[in-house]
Amino acid sequence: MKFSTELLHGITPEKLTGSTTQPIYQTSAYYQETAEDMEKIFAGKKPGFVYTRVNNPTIANFERRMTALEHGIGAVAFSSGMSAISMSIMNIVENGDEIVSNSGLFGGTNAFFKEIKNFGVNVKYVVENKIDNFAKLITEKTKLIYVETIGNPKLDISDIKSLAELAHSKNLPLFVDNTVTTPYLIRPLDFGADIVIHSTSKMINGGGNSIGGIVICGKNFKWNSEKFTKLVDFAKFGNLSYIIRLRNNMLMNFGSCAAPFNAFLTGIGLDTLELRMQQSCDNALNLAKFLSEQKNIQVNYPGLENNFYHELAKKQFNNNFGSMLTIRLKNKEKAFKFINSLKFALNVSNIGDARTLIIHPASTIYFHANELEKINAGVTDDLVRISVGLENISDLISDFDQALTKI
Ligand SMILES: *Cc1c(COP(=O)(O)O)cnc(C)c1O
């Protein structure tokens, strides 16, 4: 089955009624006929639903679709991308552990990594995204390697296959945030990664109408070694032990569950993922080419042939290069003027919407960061991030063209 068919037919219509969209089960709890049935469901001896904080048919349908699209074996949806990230990590780390990560990270993830220092977990950052640099930072205390497929806003690209080989040679799992690329550009599990995370608020939803996140688990990692002490009690579940603990412990106890209505809306968005991703990648490439021909402007986009990551991106992302690009406009004043002069690019803090979005990262998403952190994340005072949407490309180019004359 090819990708677009899989999006629409990977999961069959709802069994109970034949409804072609997954119905919204807007309920908190589920009645069981007998106390014996309830006992069996609690003991995991009978499938069934008990309470929406832990599972819900609308959410379960979305989880199954994402599991299939990412070629995983199980998934847990969360209330946001940030809760998916934090829960996925806290599911295995303990006081004294270390994480090795790339430095071009989404601002929220960067802030979370600062927070877990308070719990004794230390994150070490690779400044230049190269495999040898990751290898150098791994110690006895390292628990996992964490990367984004395309760092946001640095746009550095992680070599997933090489990183998976490195991680596995040290018995470590590789965690990949696939938000900006989606399974249409890359299925990290096929490249050897072990855990895939999404903020479904972005491209997966596509309409910018719901916050959500999901964690998907691959089949190959051996979680049952001494190193992963938190998973000992779950050993009987084999390669599902990570994902079962994530639901039965992290989701249940921290309570950051997805909402059924959001899972419904995001599921509708998912139907058209291929069309939207392809159009925004094509638009981003055309806009990047146009901007790179203009004076007094520096363009960073992996689709440009002179980009440091061009060959890796081409090989890894199916000949696409994502919908995000950044430009440098010499100083903050020009960057602000440029943003204020655009008609079709909305000044908004997120990415991956149907509309083109633009922001000045240094004064917004990275306002909490110190100078060194900004440098490591590729955030300068004249940097502008653009998430390219689905508008007609000639309208976008003429809008950017007129805004350039204003600065
Ligand atoms: C937006 C984003 C997140 C956080 O997701 P929320 O749904 O906003 O909590 C994490 N990673 C990346 C790459 C993102 O773009």
XYZ file of C-alpha atoms and ligand atoms in Angstrom:
422
model
C 0.000 0.000 0.000
C 1.379 3.425 -0.946
C 1.358 6.292 1.562
C -1.800 8.157 0.471
C -3.802 4.908 0.338
C -2.521 3.915 3.737
C -3.655 7.266 5.144
C -7.216 6.582 4.033
C -7.532 2.809 4.219
C -4.962 1.683 6.784
C -7.663 1.356 9.413
C -11.100 0.110 8.425
C -14.367 1.979 9.212
C -15.678 1.750 12.730
C -17.095 -1.724 13.328
C -20.143 -0.859 15.425
C -21.927 1.425 12.947
C -19.795 1.513 9.767
C -19.153 5.215 10.321
C -16.377 6.234 7.879
C -14.927 8.799 10.263
C -14.093 7.642 13.753
C -16.987 8.714 16.055
C -16.217 10.969 19.003
C -16.632 9.026 22.221
C -17.077 12.061 24.443
C -17.282 10.107 27.688
C -15.258 9.976 30.867
C -15.944 6.375 31.832
C -17.352 3.072 30.525
C -19.978 0.836 32.079
C -19.293 -2.906 32.353
C -22.101 -5.371 32.821
C -20.551 -7.414 35.594
C -17.969 -6.984 38.312
C -16.182 -9.995 36.814
C -15.835 -8.180 33.452
C -14.455 -5.111 35.225
C -11.962 -7.258 37.118
C -10.754 -8.885 33.884
C -10.306 -5.536 32.115
C -8.302 -4.169 35.048
C -6.128 -7.271 35.037
C -5.515 -6.918 31.297
C -7.232 -10.264 30.660
C -10.023 -8.817 28.548
C -9.909 -5.877 26.110
C -12.136 -2.971 27.082
C -12.324 0.606 28.206
C -12.525 1.891 31.756
C -11.689 5.584 31.958
C -10.718 8.142 29.283
C -7.599 9.277 31.141
C -6.138 5.874 30.225
C -7.887 4.980 26.962
C -10.780 5.920 24.730
C -11.979 4.492 21.370
C -11.562 7.774 19.437
C -8.046 8.233 20.771
C -7.229 4.535 20.298
C -8.206 4.775 16.627
C -5.829 7.711 16.147
C -3.071 5.804 17.979
C -3.546 2.764 15.722
C -3.367 4.884 12.566
C -0.169 6.618 13.703
C 1.376 3.295 14.764
C 0.704 1.874 11.288
C 1.995 4.976 9.469
C 5.231 4.984 11.469
C 5.691 1.194 11.168
C 5.649 0.861 14.948
C 4.188 -1.700 17.346
C 2.320 0.586 19.748
C 1.582 4.217 20.597
C 0.266 6.473 23.348
C -1.361 9.824 22.534
C -0.919 12.795 24.887
C -2.455 16.214 25.475
C 0.423 18.010 23.725
C 3.730 17.479 21.975
C 5.509 18.661 25.116
C 3.754 16.112 27.290
C 4.613 13.381 24.745
C 8.273 14.428 24.931
C 8.450 14.782 28.709
C 6.580 11.526 29.419
C 8.578 9.555 26.828
C 11.795 10.542 28.566
C 10.631 10.317 32.161
C 9.399 6.803 31.413
C 13.007 5.566 31.607
C 15.351 8.192 33.123
C 16.441 8.265 36.760
C 18.411 10.586 38.990
C 22.037 10.603 37.779
C 21.277 9.763 34.139
C 22.488 11.657 31.098
C 20.924 12.329 27.705
C 22.881 13.190 24.553
C 21.008 15.490 22.161
C 21.477 17.727 19.153
C 21.485 21.428 19.981
C 19.139 22.825 17.315
C 16.114 21.923 19.392
C 12.551 23.177 19.552
C 12.452 25.855 22.320
C 10.002 23.944 24.547
C 12.157 20.820 24.490
C 15.174 22.917 25.324
C 13.311 24.413 28.320
C 12.170 20.932 29.455
C 15.772 19.683 29.305
C 16.719 22.549 31.630
C 13.891 21.622 34.014
C 14.915 17.964 34.390
C 18.276 19.076 35.746
C 16.279 19.648 38.957
C 15.565 15.910 38.981
C 19.218 15.021 38.484
C 19.084 14.355 34.748
C 21.758 16.091 32.715
C 21.494 16.784 28.970
C 24.686 17.103 26.933
C 24.402 18.901 23.613
C 26.222 18.205 20.381
C 26.869 21.625 18.867
C 27.667 20.485 15.342
C 25.311 17.697 14.268
C 27.905 15.045 13.347
C 28.005 11.423 14.373
C 31.508 11.598 15.951
C 30.382 14.434 18.182
C 27.548 12.293 19.573
C 29.963 9.394 20.178
C 32.288 11.661 22.199
C 29.549 12.666 24.646
C 28.321 9.161 25.511
C 29.338 7.930 28.979
C 28.344 5.105 31.345
C 25.542 7.335 32.596
C 23.942 7.972 29.192
C 20.390 6.591 29.029
C 19.271 7.650 25.569
C 20.105 9.682 22.474
C 17.521 12.322 21.543
C 17.317 14.176 18.222
C 14.961 16.093 15.970
C 14.925 15.025 12.301
C 15.320 18.667 11.282
C 16.328 20.900 14.179
C 14.003 23.827 14.717
C 15.030 26.607 14.057
C 18.640 25.620 13.313
C 17.581 23.292 10.465
C 20.434 20.898 11.191
C 19.677 17.382 10.013
C 20.296 14.248 12.040
C 21.644 11.176 10.261
C 19.132 8.727 11.745
C 20.667 5.504 10.410
C 24.172 6.295 11.687
C 22.824 7.545 15.009
C 20.803 4.335 15.475
C 23.923 2.257 14.805
C 25.912 4.315 17.301
C 23.150 4.125 19.927
C 22.722 0.365 19.580
C 26.461 -0.263 19.759
C 26.187 1.188 23.298
C 22.832 -0.482 24.117
C 21.046 2.862 24.077
C 17.693 3.671 22.474
C 17.422 6.426 19.854
C 14.506 8.857 20.373
C 13.490 10.931 17.342
C 11.129 13.925 17.250
C 9.583 13.547 13.770
C 7.217 16.549 14.050
C 8.551 18.629 11.189
C 9.126 15.794 8.719
C 6.152 13.472 9.480
C 6.063 9.842 8.275
C 5.548 11.154 4.733
C 9.175 12.337 4.605
C 10.750 9.765 6.914
C 9.793 6.809 9.074
C 12.588 6.953 11.625
C 11.829 3.424 12.906
C 12.709 2.055 9.436
C 16.096 3.796 9.764
C 16.722 2.051 13.094
C 15.301 4.536 15.623
C 13.475 3.074 18.645
C 11.024 5.773 19.757
C 9.295 8.330 17.551
C 7.596 11.417 18.982
C 5.271 13.930 17.358
C 3.658 17.155 18.262
C 0.466 16.378 16.339
C -0.468 20.064 16.754
C 1.561 20.769 13.608
C 1.597 18.975 10.245
C -0.299 15.877 11.387
C -3.325 17.999 12.290
C -2.578 20.514 9.550
C -5.404 22.913 10.337
C -3.987 24.386 13.518
C -7.119 23.458 15.484
C -5.897 21.123 18.280
C -2.894 20.657 20.536
C -1.732 17.051 20.817
C 1.224 14.683 20.923
C 2.020 11.024 20.443
C 4.807 8.547 21.231
C 5.284 5.507 18.969
C 7.484 2.554 19.813
C 9.492 0.335 17.427
C 9.954 -3.407 17.760
C 13.692 -3.981 18.015
C 15.061 -2.430 21.189
C 15.835 -4.762 24.118
C 14.396 -2.851 27.070
C 14.893 -5.633 29.523
C 18.518 -5.101 30.375
C 19.751 -4.064 33.818
C 20.134 -0.478 32.637
C 16.374 0.134 32.352
C 15.435 -0.565 35.962
C 12.049 1.145 35.695
C 10.978 -1.415 33.103
C 11.813 -4.482 35.187
C 8.214 -4.966 36.325
C 7.096 -4.836 32.693
C 9.582 -7.414 31.388
C 6.838 -9.935 30.631
C 5.613 -7.633 27.838
C 8.898 -8.026 25.914
C 9.400 -5.355 23.251
C 6.101 -3.733 24.318
C 7.367 -3.111 27.854
C 8.327 0.520 27.151
C 4.976 1.491 25.626
C 2.891 -0.379 28.206
C 4.695 1.357 31.060
C 4.181 4.658 29.243
C 0.387 4.138 29.340
C -0.047 2.292 32.631
C 2.310 4.451 34.597
C 3.185 7.788 32.979
C -0.166 8.563 31.325
C -2.152 7.160 34.222
C -0.206 8.929 36.998
C 0.698 12.240 35.364
C -2.670 12.409 33.623
C -1.792 14.384 30.501
C -4.257 12.513 28.305
C -5.422 13.581 24.859
C -8.999 14.811 24.409
C -11.353 12.669 22.259
C -12.510 15.699 20.259
C -8.907 16.699 19.488
C -8.105 13.134 18.391
C -11.155 13.271 16.085
C -10.098 16.585 14.479
C -6.480 15.490 14.165
C -7.605 12.218 12.564
C -9.462 14.184 9.883
C -6.359 16.276 9.244
C -4.292 13.117 8.934
C -6.363 11.958 5.914
C -4.765 14.659 3.749
C -1.220 14.597 5.148
C 0.477 13.612 1.877
C -1.179 16.359 -0.202
C -0.432 19.023 2.391
C 3.154 17.956 3.051
C 3.990 17.777 -0.638
C 2.471 21.176 -1.383
C 4.202 22.909 1.528
C 7.565 21.260 0.731
C 7.238 22.374 -2.927
C 6.262 25.893 -1.854
C 9.159 26.067 0.628
C 11.662 25.039 -2.049
C 10.345 27.606 -4.527
C 10.264 30.368 -1.933
C 13.791 29.491 -0.733
C 15.080 29.615 -4.326
C 13.444 32.992 -4.894
C 14.811 34.457 -1.646
C 18.319 33.113 -2.249
C 18.450 35.141 -5.492
C 17.750 38.416 -3.654
C 20.379 40.801 -2.300
C 21.181 41.359 1.393
C 19.550 38.193 2.581
C 20.948 34.855 3.725
C 18.738 31.792 3.276
C 18.983 28.512 5.191
C 17.002 25.666 3.591
C 18.182 22.055 3.171
C 16.674 21.985 -0.325
C 19.245 24.482 -1.634
C 22.174 22.701 -3.237
C 24.802 24.704 -1.369
C 23.270 23.726 1.995
C 25.574 21.670 4.236
C 22.875 19.029 4.827
C 21.540 18.879 1.254
C 22.783 15.380 0.329
C 21.769 13.810 3.638
C 18.309 15.394 3.426
C 17.834 14.224 -0.148
C 18.697 10.654 0.748
C 16.781 10.548 4.009
C 13.635 12.530 3.212
C 12.511 11.021 -0.059
C 13.677 13.952 -2.194
C 11.800 16.489 -0.076
C 13.291 19.051 2.273
C 10.555 20.091 4.684
C 8.395 23.183 4.914
C 10.589 25.268 7.179
C 13.256 27.783 6.194
C 15.051 30.602 7.920
C 16.477 33.858 6.620
C 18.873 36.420 8.040
C 18.201 40.086 7.359
C 21.250 41.836 8.902
C 19.574 43.137 12.091
C 16.539 42.931 14.365
C 14.941 46.137 13.045
C 14.921 44.840 9.478
C 13.614 41.472 10.658
C 10.720 43.155 12.503
C 9.931 45.447 9.552
C 9.944 42.475 7.200
C 7.546 40.477 9.403
C 5.239 43.490 9.762
C 5.161 44.082 5.989
C 3.963 40.608 4.984
C 0.308 40.042 4.138
C 0.144 36.292 3.671
C 2.591 35.178 6.337
C 1.013 35.354 9.773
C 3.121 36.376 12.753
C 2.449 33.241 14.803
C 4.588 31.143 17.145
C 3.817 27.678 15.765
C 4.701 25.806 12.572
C 3.048 23.291 10.264
C -0.236 25.087 9.605
C -2.149 25.311 6.317
C -1.183 29.005 6.360
C 2.325 30.413 6.043
C 3.635 31.442 9.472
C 6.537 33.662 10.408
C 8.311 34.581 13.642
C 11.407 36.233 15.088
C 12.771 33.407 17.312
C 15.288 35.436 19.376
C 12.626 37.702 20.924
C 9.949 35.013 21.294
C 10.515 31.231 21.486
C 14.110 31.773 22.648
C 13.498 34.760 24.925
C 14.364 32.616 27.988
C 17.665 31.377 26.545
C 21.097 32.798 27.306
C 23.559 33.889 24.591
C 25.397 30.573 24.412
C 22.148 28.626 24.117
C 21.016 30.916 21.327
C 24.283 30.452 19.459
C 24.061 26.671 19.833
C 20.489 26.703 18.537
C 21.446 28.888 15.585
C 19.298 31.776 16.842
C 20.670 35.208 15.938
C 19.047 38.626 16.356
C 18.434 39.000 12.617
C 16.962 35.504 12.132
C 13.412 34.994 10.876
C 11.756 31.563 10.740
C 9.200 30.780 8.065
C 6.860 27.778 8.069
C 5.557 27.631 4.525
C 1.869 26.828 4.036
C -0.397 25.848 1.176
C -1.029 29.245 -0.456
C -0.521 29.673 -4.180
C 3.227 30.093 -4.674
C 2.985 33.153 -6.944
C 0.999 35.008 -4.245
C 3.594 34.033 -1.650
C 6.524 35.135 -3.805
C 4.996 38.502 -4.678
C 4.159 39.095 -1.003
C 7.735 38.320 0.097
C 9.020 40.422 -2.794
C 7.058 43.521 -1.724
C 8.071 43.038 1.933
C 11.757 43.001 0.911
C 11.351 46.447 -0.681
C 10.134 47.809 2.703
C 13.288 47.027 4.680
C 5.641 22.269 18.512
C 6.718 21.300 18.703
C 6.794 20.555 19.890
C 5.846 20.774 21.056
O 4.547 20.433 20.741
P 3.226 21.103 21.412
O 2.134 20.334 20.771
O 3.242 22.545 21.076
O 3.321 20.862 22.874
C 7.797 19.621 19.994
N 8.701 19.425 19.004
C 8.659 20.127 17.866
C 9.685 19.872 16.810
C 7.672 21.090 17.664
O 7.652 21.785 16.530
